[in-house]
mmCIF file of C-alpha atoms in Angstrom:
data_model
loop_
_atom_site.group_PDB
_atom_site.id
_atom_site.type_symbol
_atom_site.label_atom_id
_atom_site.label_comp_id
_atom_site.label_asym_id
_atom_site.label_seq_id
_atom_site.Cartn_x
_atom_site.Cartn_y
_atom_site.Cartn_z
ATOM 1 C CA UNK A 1 -36.666 -16.394 -6.883
ATOM 2 C CA UNK A 2 -37.735 -14.193 -3.995
ATOM 3 C CA UNK A 3 -34.852 -11.764 -4.603
ATOM 4 C CA UNK A 4 -36.215 -10.850 -8.040
ATOM 5 C CA UNK A 5 -39.558 -9.806 -6.548
ATOM 6 C CA UNK A 6 -37.632 -6.870 -5.076
ATOM 7 C CA UNK A 7 -37.639 -4.198 -7.803
ATOM 8 C CA UNK A 8 -34.723 -2.396 -6.161
ATOM 9 C CA UNK A 9 -32.626 -5.547 -6.162
ATOM 10 C CA UNK A 10 -33.413 -6.122 -9.841
ATOM 11 C CA UNK A 11 -32.212 -2.643 -10.805
ATOM 12 C CA UNK A 12 -29.048 -2.989 -8.736
ATOM 13 C CA UNK A 13 -28.463 -6.437 -10.168
ATOM 14 C CA UNK A 14 -28.765 -5.114 -13.732
ATOM 15 C CA UNK A 15 -26.575 -2.117 -12.911
ATOM 16 C CA UNK A 16 -23.853 -4.372 -11.502
ATOM 17 C CA UNK A 17 -24.197 -6.685 -14.478
ATOM 18 C CA UNK A 18 -23.817 -3.844 -16.983
ATOM 19 C CA UNK A 19 -20.875 -2.298 -15.175
ATOM 20 C CA UNK A 20 -18.961 -5.524 -14.640
ATOM 21 C CA UNK A 21 -19.587 -6.883 -18.125
ATOM 22 C CA UNK A 22 -18.458 -3.656 -19.728
ATOM 23 C CA UNK A 23 -15.379 -3.487 -17.516
ATOM 24 C CA UNK A 24 -14.446 -7.044 -18.422
ATOM 25 C CA UNK A 25 -14.855 -6.363 -22.161
ATOM 26 C CA UNK A 26 -12.682 -3.245 -21.874
ATOM 27 C CA UNK A 27 -9.960 -4.797 -19.719
ATOM 28 C CA UNK A 28 -9.739 -7.973 -21.820
ATOM 29 C CA UNK A 29 -9.609 -6.005 -25.064
ATOM 30 C CA UNK A 30 -6.882 -3.776 -23.602
ATOM 31 C CA UNK A 31 -4.853 -6.857 -22.586
ATOM 32 C CA UNK A 32 -5.095 -8.237 -26.141
ATOM 33 C CA UNK A 33 -4.134 -4.817 -27.479
ATOM 34 C CA UNK A 34 -1.005 -4.687 -25.318
ATOM 35 C CA UNK A 35 0.065 -8.224 -26.185
ATOM 36 C CA UNK A 36 -0.424 -7.493 -29.908
ATOM 37 C CA UNK A 37 0.981 -3.970 -29.951
ATOM 38 C CA UNK A 38 3.910 -4.743 -27.621
ATOM 39 C CA UNK A 39 4.408 -8.477 -28.171
ATOM 40 C CA UNK A 40 8.100 -8.291 -27.160
ATOM 41 C CA UNK A 41 7.243 -6.570 -23.868
ATOM 42 C CA UNK A 42 4.957 -8.928 -21.893
ATOM 43 C CA UNK A 43 5.566 -6.782 -18.812
ATOM 44 C CA UNK A 44 3.094 -4.238 -20.187
ATOM 45 C CA UNK A 45 0.197 -6.648 -19.660
ATOM 46 C CA UNK A 46 1.264 -7.129 -16.035
ATOM 47 C CA UNK A 47 1.639 -3.360 -15.584
ATOM 48 C CA UNK A 48 -1.910 -2.876 -16.859
ATOM 49 C CA UNK A 49 -3.164 -5.344 -14.242
ATOM 50 C CA UNK A 50 -1.196 -3.414 -11.626
ATOM 51 C CA UNK A 51 -3.029 -0.254 -12.660
ATOM 52 C CA UNK A 52 -6.280 -2.022 -11.813
ATOM 53 C CA UNK A 53 -5.141 -3.081 -8.325
ATOM 54 C CA UNK A 54 -2.625 -0.503 -7.017
ATOM 55 C CA UNK A 55 -5.124 2.366 -6.536
ATOM 56 C CA UNK A 56 -6.569 0.568 -3.517
ATOM 57 C CA UNK A 57 -3.341 1.238 -1.643
ATOM 58 C CA UNK A 58 -3.802 4.964 -2.360
ATOM 59 C CA UNK A 59 -7.490 5.391 -1.469
ATOM 60 C CA UNK A 60 -8.071 2.617 1.100
ATOM 61 C CA UNK A 61 -8.205 5.123 3.981
ATOM 62 C CA UNK A 62 -11.174 6.938 2.452
ATOM 63 C CA UNK A 63 -13.384 4.476 0.558
ATOM 64 C CA UNK A 64 -14.950 2.615 3.454
ATOM 65 C CA UNK A 65 -15.318 5.673 5.669
ATOM 66 C CA UNK A 66 -17.071 7.636 2.909
ATOM 67 C CA UNK A 67 -19.385 4.699 2.204
ATOM 68 C CA UNK A 68 -20.453 4.668 5.855
ATOM 69 C CA UNK A 69 -20.662 8.446 6.350
ATOM 70 C CA UNK A 70 -21.853 9.928 3.038
ATOM 71 C CA UNK A 71 -24.740 9.132 0.693
ATOM 72 C CA UNK A 72 -23.998 5.647 -0.637
ATOM 73 C CA UNK A 73 -26.270 6.046 -3.639
ATOM 74 C CA UNK A 74 -24.591 9.295 -4.701
ATOM 75 C CA UNK A 75 -21.146 7.712 -4.354
ATOM 76 C CA UNK A 76 -22.125 4.743 -6.534
ATOM 77 C CA UNK A 77 -23.822 6.838 -9.223
ATOM 78 C CA UNK A 78 -21.077 9.435 -9.455
ATOM 79 C CA UNK A 79 -18.454 6.707 -9.614
ATOM 80 C CA UNK A 80 -20.147 5.425 -12.746
ATOM 81 C CA UNK A 81 -20.332 8.889 -14.341
ATOM 82 C CA UNK A 82 -16.674 9.666 -13.606
ATOM 83 C CA UNK A 83 -15.515 6.316 -14.981
ATOM 84 C CA UNK A 84 -17.499 6.944 -18.160
ATOM 85 C CA UNK A 85 -15.715 10.298 -18.633
ATOM 86 C CA UNK A 86 -12.308 8.732 -17.944
ATOM 87 C CA UNK A 87 -13.074 6.007 -20.498
ATOM 88 C CA UNK A 88 -13.525 8.713 -23.130
ATOM 89 C CA UNK A 89 -10.129 10.165 -22.150
ATOM 90 C CA UNK A 90 -8.635 6.657 -22.368
ATOM 91 C CA UNK A 91 -10.045 6.404 -25.870
ATOM 92 C CA UNK A 92 -8.156 9.558 -26.830
ATOM 93 C CA UNK A 93 -4.895 8.255 -25.319
ATOM 94 C CA UNK A 94 -5.161 4.997 -27.253
ATOM 95 C CA UNK A 95 -6.042 6.824 -30.490
ATOM 96 C CA UNK A 96 -2.911 8.962 -30.062
ATOM 97 C CA UNK A 97 -0.840 5.915 -29.026
ATOM 98 C CA UNK A 98 0.016 7.506 -25.647
ATOM 99 C CA UNK A 99 0.692 4.349 -23.659
ATOM 100 C CA UNK A 100 1.966 5.967 -20.428
ATOM 101 C CA UNK A 101 -0.996 8.377 -20.128
ATOM 102 C CA UNK A 102 -3.258 5.395 -20.911
ATOM 103 C CA UNK A 103 -1.814 3.565 -17.894
ATOM 104 C CA UNK A 104 -2.406 6.688 -15.796
ATOM 105 C CA UNK A 105 -6.071 6.784 -16.872
ATOM 106 C CA UNK A 106 -6.432 3.100 -16.019
ATOM 107 C CA UNK A 107 -5.054 3.920 -12.577
ATOM 108 C CA UNK A 108 -7.495 6.796 -12.041
ATOM 109 C CA UNK A 109 -10.459 4.822 -13.331
ATOM 110 C CA UNK A 110 -9.620 1.924 -11.059
ATOM 111 C CA UNK A 111 -9.253 4.308 -8.097
ATOM 112 C CA UNK A 112 -12.780 5.596 -8.711
ATOM 113 C CA UNK A 113 -14.108 2.032 -8.920
ATOM 114 C CA UNK A 114 -12.794 1.406 -5.389
ATOM 115 C CA UNK A 115 -15.315 3.960 -4.088
ATOM 116 C CA UNK A 116 -18.116 2.232 -6.004
ATOM 117 C CA UNK A 117 -17.618 -1.255 -4.551
ATOM 118 C CA UNK A 118 -18.211 -0.662 -0.794
ATOM 119 C CA UNK A 119 -21.063 1.752 -1.518
ATOM 120 C CA UNK A 120 -22.801 -0.721 -3.834
ATOM 121 C CA UNK A 121 -22.190 -3.632 -1.449
ATOM 122 C CA UNK A 122 -23.621 -1.673 1.478
ATOM 123 C CA UNK A 123 -26.696 -0.624 -0.521
ATOM 124 C CA UNK A 124 -27.253 -4.221 -1.572
ATOM 125 C CA UNK A 125 -26.983 -5.424 2.029
ATOM 126 C CA UNK A 126 -29.497 -2.789 3.109
ATOM 127 C CA UNK A 127 -32.264 -4.003 0.779
ATOM 128 C CA UNK A 128 -31.958 -7.721 1.618
ATOM 129 C CA UNK A 129 -32.962 -9.869 4.558
ATOM 130 C CA UNK A 130 -30.167 -11.731 6.423
ATOM 131 C CA UNK A 131 -31.445 -15.115 5.219
ATOM 132 C CA UNK A 132 -31.019 -13.932 1.612
ATOM 133 C CA UNK A 133 -27.265 -13.248 1.835
ATOM 134 C CA UNK A 134 -26.123 -16.740 0.796
ATOM 135 C CA UNK A 135 -28.671 -16.843 -2.037
ATOM 136 C CA UNK A 136 -27.504 -13.447 -3.281
ATOM 137 C CA UNK A 137 -23.877 -14.554 -3.053
ATOM 138 C CA UNK A 138 -24.693 -17.688 -5.027
ATOM 139 C CA UNK A 139 -26.453 -15.557 -7.646
ATOM 140 C CA UNK A 140 -23.384 -13.294 -7.879
ATOM 141 C CA UNK A 141 -21.220 -16.337 -8.490
ATOM 142 C CA UNK A 142 -23.589 -17.405 -11.287
ATOM 143 C CA UNK A 143 -23.198 -13.974 -12.846
ATOM 144 C CA UNK A 144 -19.443 -14.272 -12.513
ATOM 145 C CA UNK A 145 -19.732 -17.544 -14.377
ATOM 146 C CA UNK A 146 -21.628 -15.776 -17.132
ATOM 147 C CA UNK A 147 -18.930 -13.106 -17.282
ATOM 148 C CA UNK A 148 -16.324 -15.814 -17.653
ATOM 149 C CA UNK A 149 -18.397 -17.527 -20.335
ATOM 150 C CA UNK A 150 -18.890 -14.433 -22.426
ATOM 151 C CA UNK A 151 -16.799 -11.579 -21.005
ATOM 152 C CA UNK A 152 -13.397 -12.500 -22.356
ATOM 153 C CA UNK A 153 -14.929 -13.830 -25.573
ATOM 154 C CA UNK A 154 -16.758 -10.525 -26.018
ATOM 155 C CA UNK A 155 -13.552 -8.648 -25.182
ATOM 156 C CA UNK A 156 -11.669 -10.659 -27.771
ATOM 157 C CA UNK A 157 -14.459 -10.270 -30.346
ATOM 158 C CA UNK A 158 -14.803 -6.539 -29.661
ATOM 159 C CA UNK A 159 -11.083 -6.069 -30.082
ATOM 160 C CA UNK A 160 -10.751 -7.997 -33.348
ATOM 161 C CA UNK A 161 -14.001 -6.791 -34.963
ATOM 162 C CA UNK A 162 -14.367 -3.279 -33.541
ATOM 163 C CA UNK A 163 -10.798 -2.530 -32.537
ATOM 164 C CA UNK A 164 -9.622 -1.314 -29.167
ATOM 165 C CA UNK A 165 -11.580 1.909 -29.679
ATOM 166 C CA UNK A 166 -14.855 0.008 -30.144
ATOM 167 C CA UNK A 167 -14.192 -2.056 -27.023
ATOM 168 C CA UNK A 168 -13.592 1.079 -24.939
ATOM 169 C CA UNK A 169 -16.815 2.609 -26.278
ATOM 170 C CA UNK A 170 -18.704 -0.476 -25.027
ATOM 171 C CA UNK A 171 -16.946 0.005 -21.698
ATOM 172 C CA UNK A 172 -18.082 3.645 -21.574
ATOM 173 C CA UNK A 173 -21.702 2.825 -22.391
ATOM 174 C CA UNK A 174 -21.784 0.172 -19.673
ATOM 175 C CA UNK A 175 -20.901 2.727 -16.987
ATOM 176 C CA UNK A 176 -23.576 5.115 -18.284
ATOM 177 C CA UNK A 177 -26.227 2.381 -18.178
ATOM 178 C CA UNK A 178 -25.170 1.353 -14.665
ATOM 179 C CA UNK A 179 -25.301 4.951 -13.458
ATOM 180 C CA UNK A 180 -28.789 5.487 -14.902
ATOM 181 C CA UNK A 181 -30.143 2.310 -13.291
ATOM 182 C CA UNK A 182 -28.703 3.212 -9.877
ATOM 183 C CA UNK A 183 -29.944 6.801 -10.162
ATOM 184 C CA UNK A 184 -33.532 5.537 -10.570
ATOM 185 C CA UNK A 185 -33.359 3.488 -7.340
ATOM 186 C CA UNK A 186 -35.098 4.973 -4.287
ATOM 187 C CA UNK A 187 -33.321 3.706 -1.192
ATOM 188 C CA UNK A 188 -34.579 4.436 2.337
ATOM 189 C CA UNK A 189 -32.590 7.112 4.140
ATOM 190 C CA UNK A 190 -31.297 4.562 6.669
ATOM 191 C CA UNK A 191 -29.816 2.517 3.824
ATOM 192 C CA UNK A 192 -28.237 5.477 2.051
ATOM 193 C CA UNK A 193 -26.766 6.982 5.251
ATOM 194 C CA UNK A 194 -27.186 4.571 8.204
ATOM 195 C CA UNK A 195 -24.988 6.714 10.444
ATOM 196 C CA UNK A 196 -27.031 9.884 9.893
ATOM 197 C CA UNK A 197 -26.779 12.731 7.411
ATOM 198 C CA UNK A 198 -23.316 14.120 6.700
ATOM 199 C CA UNK A 199 -21.531 16.023 3.959
ATOM 200 C CA UNK A 200 -17.983 15.762 2.698
ATOM 201 C CA UNK A 201 -17.247 19.169 4.251
ATOM 202 C CA UNK A 202 -18.160 17.706 7.640
ATOM 203 C CA UNK A 203 -15.341 15.181 7.437
ATOM 204 C CA UNK A 204 -11.687 15.864 8.137
ATOM 205 C CA UNK A 205 -8.647 13.715 7.576
ATOM 206 C CA UNK A 206 -8.465 13.166 11.322
ATOM 207 C CA UNK A 207 -12.094 11.988 11.540
ATOM 208 C CA UNK A 208 -11.672 9.675 8.546
ATOM 209 C CA UNK A 209 -8.532 8.189 10.077
ATOM 210 C CA UNK A 210 -10.478 7.692 13.322
ATOM 211 C CA UNK A 211 -13.282 5.931 11.441
ATOM 212 C CA UNK A 212 -10.773 3.769 9.613
ATOM 213 C CA UNK A 213 -9.267 2.811 12.974
ATOM 214 C CA UNK A 214 -12.755 2.084 14.271
ATOM 215 C CA UNK A 215 -13.140 -0.396 11.423
ATOM 216 C CA UNK A 216 -10.000 -2.180 12.563
ATOM 217 C CA UNK A 217 -11.266 -2.319 16.136
ATOM 218 C CA UNK A 218 -14.585 -3.689 14.908
ATOM 219 C CA UNK A 219 -12.810 -6.478 13.010
ATOM 220 C CA UNK A 220 -10.516 -7.348 15.910
ATOM 221 C CA UNK A 221 -13.476 -7.636 18.295
ATOM 222 C CA UNK A 222 -14.739 -10.542 16.201
ATOM 223 C CA UNK A 223 -11.962 -13.117 16.041
ATOM 224 C CA UNK A 224 -13.899 -15.086 13.428
ATOM 225 C CA UNK A 225 -14.201 -12.033 11.168
ATOM 226 C CA UNK A 226 -10.516 -11.238 11.683
ATOM 227 C CA UNK A 227 -9.487 -14.792 10.801
ATOM 228 C CA UNK A 228 -11.505 -14.741 7.579
ATOM 229 C CA UNK A 229 -10.233 -11.338 6.463
ATOM 230 C CA UNK A 230 -6.545 -12.185 7.051
ATOM 231 C CA UNK A 231 -6.836 -14.864 4.373
ATOM 232 C CA UNK A 232 -7.645 -12.228 1.761
ATOM 233 C CA UNK A 233 -3.950 -11.325 1.412
ATOM 234 C CA UNK A 234 -3.262 -14.747 -0.106
ATOM 235 C CA UNK A 235 -6.447 -14.532 -2.153
ATOM 236 C CA UNK A 236 -4.968 -11.336 -3.571
ATOM 237 C CA UNK A 237 -1.810 -13.165 -4.626
ATOM 238 C CA UNK A 238 -3.953 -15.839 -6.280
ATOM 239 C CA UNK A 239 -6.102 -13.243 -8.076
ATOM 240 C CA UNK A 240 -3.048 -11.286 -9.201
ATOM 241 C CA UNK A 241 -1.307 -14.299 -10.711
ATOM 242 C CA UNK A 242 -4.418 -15.789 -12.262
ATOM 243 C CA UNK A 243 -5.510 -12.495 -13.818
ATOM 244 C CA UNK A 244 -2.679 -12.784 -16.328
ATOM 245 C CA UNK A 245 -1.753 -16.491 -16.223
ATOM 246 C CA UNK A 246 -4.242 -17.931 -18.780
ATOM 247 C CA UNK A 247 -3.075 -15.395 -21.370
ATOM 248 C CA UNK A 248 0.594 -16.173 -20.661
ATOM 249 C CA UNK A 249 -0.089 -19.932 -20.666
ATOM 250 C CA UNK A 250 -1.571 -19.826 -24.139
ATOM 251 C CA UNK A 251 0.781 -17.179 -25.570
ATOM 252 C CA UNK A 252 4.052 -18.659 -24.325
ATOM 253 C CA UNK A 253 3.304 -22.351 -23.710
ATOM 254 C CA UNK A 254 0.335 -24.203 -25.168
ATOM 255 C CA UNK A 255 -0.715 -22.229 -28.256
ATOM 256 C CA UNK A 256 1.564 -19.322 -29.296
ATOM 257 C CA UNK A 257 -0.072 -19.054 -32.727
ATOM 258 C CA UNK A 258 -3.713 -19.260 -31.634
ATOM 259 C CA UNK A 259 -3.653 -17.768 -28.138
ATOM 260 C CA UNK A 260 -6.330 -15.222 -29.171
ATOM 261 C CA UNK A 261 -8.748 -18.150 -29.665
ATOM 262 C CA UNK A 262 -7.819 -20.298 -26.690
ATOM 263 C CA UNK A 263 -7.395 -17.614 -24.025
ATOM 264 C CA UNK A 264 -11.099 -16.676 -24.118
ATOM 265 C CA UNK A 265 -11.922 -20.394 -24.103
ATOM 266 C CA UNK A 266 -10.123 -20.768 -20.784
ATOM 267 C CA UNK A 267 -12.555 -18.302 -19.213
ATOM 268 C CA UNK A 268 -15.498 -19.900 -21.007
ATOM 269 C CA UNK A 269 -14.719 -23.312 -19.508
ATOM 270 C CA UNK A 270 -13.987 -21.763 -16.102
ATOM 271 C CA UNK A 271 -17.341 -19.977 -16.390
ATOM 272 C CA UNK A 272 -19.128 -23.255 -17.117
ATOM 273 C CA UNK A 273 -17.618 -24.621 -13.919
ATOM 274 C CA UNK A 274 -18.683 -21.520 -11.999
ATOM 275 C CA UNK A 275 -22.281 -21.898 -13.176
ATOM 276 C CA UNK A 276 -22.357 -25.556 -12.123
ATOM 277 C CA UNK A 277 -20.660 -24.810 -8.801
ATOM 278 C CA UNK A 278 -22.972 -21.869 -8.120
ATOM 279 C CA UNK A 279 -26.052 -23.996 -8.780
ATOM 280 C CA UNK A 280 -25.076 -26.503 -6.094
ATOM 281 C CA UNK A 281 -23.477 -24.047 -3.622
ATOM 282 C CA UNK A 282 -26.503 -23.222 -1.479
ATOM 283 C CA UNK A 283 -27.468 -26.884 -1.084
ATOM 284 C CA UNK A 284 -23.857 -27.873 -0.405
ATOM 285 C CA UNK A 285 -23.421 -25.183 2.248
ATOM 286 C CA UNK A 286 -26.707 -26.092 3.879
ATOM 287 C CA UNK A 287 -25.774 -29.762 4.044
ATOM 288 C CA UNK A 288 -22.063 -29.560 4.941
ATOM 289 C CA UNK A 289 -21.698 -26.149 6.572
ATOM 290 C CA UNK A 290 -19.703 -23.045 5.635
ATOM 291 C CA UNK A 291 -16.428 -24.084 7.244
ATOM 292 C CA UNK A 292 -16.308 -27.543 5.642
ATOM 293 C CA UNK A 293 -17.154 -26.219 2.180
ATOM 294 C CA UNK A 294 -14.611 -23.408 2.410
ATOM 295 C CA UNK A 295 -11.667 -25.458 3.668
ATOM 296 C CA UNK A 296 -12.288 -28.558 1.549
ATOM 297 C CA UNK A 297 -12.775 -26.394 -1.547
ATOM 298 C CA UNK A 298 -9.488 -24.573 -0.988
ATOM 299 C CA UNK A 299 -7.483 -27.778 -0.487
ATOM 300 C CA UNK A 300 -8.966 -29.374 -3.616
ATOM 301 C CA UNK A 301 -8.353 -26.196 -5.602
ATOM 302 C CA UNK A 302 -4.716 -26.185 -4.510
ATOM 303 C CA UNK A 303 -4.233 -29.767 -5.695
ATOM 304 C CA UNK A 304 -5.983 -29.067 -8.991
ATOM 305 C CA UNK A 305 -3.814 -25.979 -9.561
ATOM 306 C CA UNK A 306 -0.707 -28.144 -9.414
ATOM 307 C CA UNK A 307 -2.243 -30.505 -11.969
ATOM 308 C CA UNK A 308 -3.102 -27.588 -14.263
ATOM 309 C CA UNK A 309 0.454 -26.280 -14.062
ATOM 310 C CA UNK A 310 1.848 -29.633 -15.204
ATOM 311 C CA UNK A 311 -0.698 -30.051 -18.015
ATOM 312 C CA UNK A 312 0.682 -29.926 -21.574
ATOM 313 C CA UNK A 313 -2.524 -30.613 -23.481
ATOM 314 C CA UNK A 314 -4.994 -27.841 -24.323
ATOM 315 C CA UNK A 315 -8.108 -30.063 -24.146
ATOM 316 C CA UNK A 316 -7.152 -31.469 -20.739
ATOM 317 C CA UNK A 317 -6.257 -27.952 -19.572
ATOM 318 C CA UNK A 318 -9.735 -26.712 -20.510
ATOM 319 C CA UNK A 319 -11.290 -29.683 -18.720
ATOM 320 C CA UNK A 320 -9.344 -28.785 -15.603
ATOM 321 C CA UNK A 321 -10.750 -25.241 -15.871
ATOM 322 C CA UNK A 322 -14.293 -26.622 -15.596
ATOM 323 C CA UNK A 323 -13.346 -28.526 -12.426
ATOM 324 C CA UNK A 324 -11.570 -25.469 -11.049
ATOM 325 C CA UNK A 325 -14.697 -23.351 -11.543
ATOM 326 C CA UNK A 326 -16.876 -25.973 -9.822
ATOM 327 C CA UNK A 327 -14.539 -25.918 -6.791
ATOM 328 C CA UNK A 328 -14.082 -22.134 -6.620
ATOM 329 C CA UNK A 329 -17.739 -21.128 -6.858
ATOM 330 C CA UNK A 330 -18.807 -22.591 -3.458
ATOM 331 C CA UNK A 331 -15.717 -21.086 -1.831
ATOM 332 C CA UNK A 332 -16.641 -17.633 -3.073
ATOM 333 C CA UNK A 333 -20.304 -18.116 -2.139
ATOM 334 C CA UNK A 334 -19.266 -18.932 1.446
ATOM 335 C CA UNK A 335 -17.082 -15.829 1.679
ATOM 336 C CA UNK A 336 -19.612 -13.578 -0.049
ATOM 337 C CA UNK A 337 -22.506 -14.725 2.107
ATOM 338 C CA UNK A 338 -20.639 -15.008 5.399
ATOM 339 C CA UNK A 339 -19.260 -11.480 5.708
ATOM 340 C CA UNK A 340 -22.670 -9.699 5.622
ATOM 341 C CA UNK A 341 -23.828 -12.046 8.372
ATOM 342 C CA UNK A 342 -20.907 -11.025 10.584
ATOM 343 C CA UNK A 343 -20.897 -7.277 9.870
ATOM 344 C CA UNK A 344 -23.585 -4.794 10.867
ATOM 345 C CA UNK A 345 -24.852 -2.606 7.981
ATOM 346 C CA UNK A 346 -23.498 0.641 9.461
ATOM 347 C CA UNK A 347 -19.979 -0.813 9.545
ATOM 348 C CA UNK A 348 -19.871 -2.613 6.197
ATOM 349 C CA UNK A 349 -17.943 0.190 4.491
ATOM 350 C CA UNK A 350 -15.266 0.293 7.191
ATOM 351 C CA UNK A 351 -14.830 -3.476 7.104
ATOM 352 C CA UNK A 352 -14.682 -3.509 3.271
ATOM 353 C CA UNK A 353 -12.005 -0.821 3.509
ATOM 354 C CA UNK A 354 -9.741 -3.321 5.303
ATOM 355 C CA UNK A 355 -10.451 -6.212 2.966
ATOM 356 C CA UNK A 356 -9.503 -4.323 -0.187
ATOM 357 C CA UNK A 357 -5.986 -3.235 0.925
ATOM 358 C CA UNK A 358 -5.115 -6.781 2.010
ATOM 359 C CA UNK A 359 -6.389 -8.242 -1.225
ATOM 360 C CA UNK A 360 -4.756 -5.557 -3.341
ATOM 361 C CA UNK A 361 -1.422 -5.782 -1.559
ATOM 362 C CA UNK A 362 -1.316 -9.469 -2.482
ATOM 363 C CA UNK A 363 -2.260 -8.647 -6.076
ATOM 364 C CA UNK A 364 0.332 -5.883 -6.345
ATOM 365 C CA UNK A 365 3.105 -8.078 -4.965
ATOM 366 C CA UNK A 366 2.199 -10.896 -7.365
ATOM 367 C CA UNK A 367 1.892 -8.667 -10.436
ATOM 368 C CA UNK A 368 5.005 -6.690 -9.553
ATOM 369 C CA UNK A 369 6.940 -9.943 -9.244
ATOM 370 C CA UNK A 370 5.605 -11.186 -12.586
ATOM 371 C CA UNK A 371 6.474 -7.888 -14.294
ATOM 372 C CA UNK A 372 10.096 -8.191 -13.136
ATOM 373 C CA UNK A 373 10.651 -11.954 -13.138
ATOM 374 C CA UNK A 374 8.680 -13.269 -16.130
ATOM 375 C CA UNK A 375 10.003 -14.783 -18.329
ATOM 376 C CA UNK A 376 13.665 -14.168 -17.447
ATOM 377 C CA UNK A 377 13.610 -15.734 -13.957
ATOM 378 C CA UNK A 378 10.385 -17.751 -13.731
ATOM 379 C CA UNK A 379 8.293 -19.488 -16.355
ATOM 380 C CA UNK A 380 4.626 -20.306 -16.636
ATOM 381 C CA UNK A 381 4.899 -23.515 -14.605
ATOM 382 C CA UNK A 382 6.583 -21.705 -11.707
ATOM 383 C CA UNK A 383 3.661 -19.268 -11.593
ATOM 384 C CA UNK A 384 1.255 -22.170 -11.083
ATOM 385 C CA UNK A 385 3.439 -23.348 -8.194
ATOM 386 C CA UNK A 386 3.191 -19.870 -6.648
ATOM 387 C CA UNK A 387 -0.580 -20.124 -6.935
ATOM 388 C CA UNK A 388 -0.628 -23.565 -5.306
ATOM 389 C CA UNK A 389 1.642 -22.530 -2.416
ATOM 390 C CA UNK A 390 -0.484 -19.447 -1.703
ATOM 391 C CA UNK A 391 -3.616 -21.565 -1.627
ATOM 392 C CA UNK A 392 -1.929 -24.163 0.599
ATOM 393 C CA UNK A 393 -0.992 -21.481 3.129
ATOM 394 C CA UNK A 394 -4.508 -20.045 3.363
ATOM 395 C CA UNK A 395 -6.038 -23.549 3.446
ATOM 396 C CA UNK A 396 -3.880 -24.658 6.385
ATOM 397 C CA UNK A 397 -4.485 -21.342 8.156
ATOM 398 C CA UNK A 398 -8.267 -21.653 7.818
ATOM 399 C CA UNK A 399 -8.141 -25.317 8.863
ATOM 400 C CA UNK A 400 -6.391 -24.352 12.094
ATOM 401 C CA UNK A 401 -8.366 -21.180 12.873
ATOM 402 C CA UNK A 402 -11.905 -21.352 11.561
ATOM 403 C CA UNK A 403 -13.551 -24.488 13.059
ATOM 404 C CA UNK A 404 -13.028 -23.478 16.685
ATOM 405 C CA UNK A 405 -13.830 -19.806 16.106
ATOM 406 C CA UNK A 406 -16.994 -20.679 14.197
ATOM 407 C CA UNK A 407 -18.228 -22.886 17.059
ATOM 408 C CA UNK A 408 -17.570 -20.109 19.577
ATOM 409 C CA UNK A 409 -19.410 -17.614 17.382
ATOM 410 C CA UNK A 410 -22.450 -19.897 17.027
ATOM 411 C CA UNK A 411 -22.529 -20.475 20.781
ATOM 412 C CA UNK A 412 -22.375 -16.713 21.403
ATOM 413 C CA UNK A 413 -25.257 -16.081 18.976
ATOM 414 C CA UNK A 414 -27.368 -18.786 20.634
ATOM 415 C CA UNK A 415 -26.616 -17.308 24.049
ATOM 416 C CA UNK A 416 -27.748 -13.837 22.880
ATOM 417 C CA UNK A 417 -30.979 -15.259 21.434
ATOM 418 C CA UNK A 418 -31.871 -17.081 24.650
ATOM 419 C CA UNK A 419 -30.863 -14.226 26.947
#
């Protein structure tokens, strides 16, 4: 593949792989630890997921602005180093059985990761050609499929064979490896700081707020971009519910005695679907178009989610996970490849800064609701209905908004090219 002839892309790809795989191993192991250690308090697992998502609402004003103003490489590398140090502190908290400080460390570590994402995304955009965006997005979905195939299984295996301490050590090493790989990359100055050289001391709260507002104005100027981004609130609800739902489904519904075995299998089968869906995504998008793939995929996913929620057989449930992965992969490829096409490199950080709060707000609302309502008010089946309703809302919204806006955008691009 042409992308892998780019040595810089290969290093960034491996860095992202190491970081994400380690994070998944650590987070999955910690979820198993909480369910085992506090089996009568399922809310703890939801609280842990909240600690991964809530920090966005604290740092959203700064992350995108810093990624556009400061050295993107330095932000990404230092984010890895800091998360490695915090992982060591988390190890101490777990060893001493300090659960509340452990949640606080999860919060801080997640907050640091929010600075990493827009910086890494902007660096990646800067080393690729526009025609490579969809291919790169498809490749990212393939990697996500691999994470689903092995990430939760490795998290489960690390927890039961190495203990929670061993899993966190793997997590720590992954951040160190990612930081080393990124540190060896030599990005052009215009990729590292496309808006010119600046230092943190040059920025004030007022200037950062102005830049954040400029990101909003940039999004609003493109009605197509605005329409796409508004849907991320409901994607956040979906992500928040689904982040904990397979574990709850197995623990409290389908296999209470063997949930440690079947919960990783859910992600394995979903990962198989992601790999299949990723393999056909580029061809499907080329043949049918972004809008058709996105909207059709969301409607089919909504219908399949309802079927999954009513399923009482583990084997059928796992089969549905394969189908779900096949449907979700092209949807994510469309979104991942479309945004870089619509956003100029010097504004990617500011735009990302608006996506994250919307997504995280949805996640926080969903996880907060689950922490309070499950299982006293709502059960597992009701959570699947919440997923389906959220997907129905965003599907209908995109069906109404995107086709016309996409046509107008294409006409505007053609007019600029012929002018």
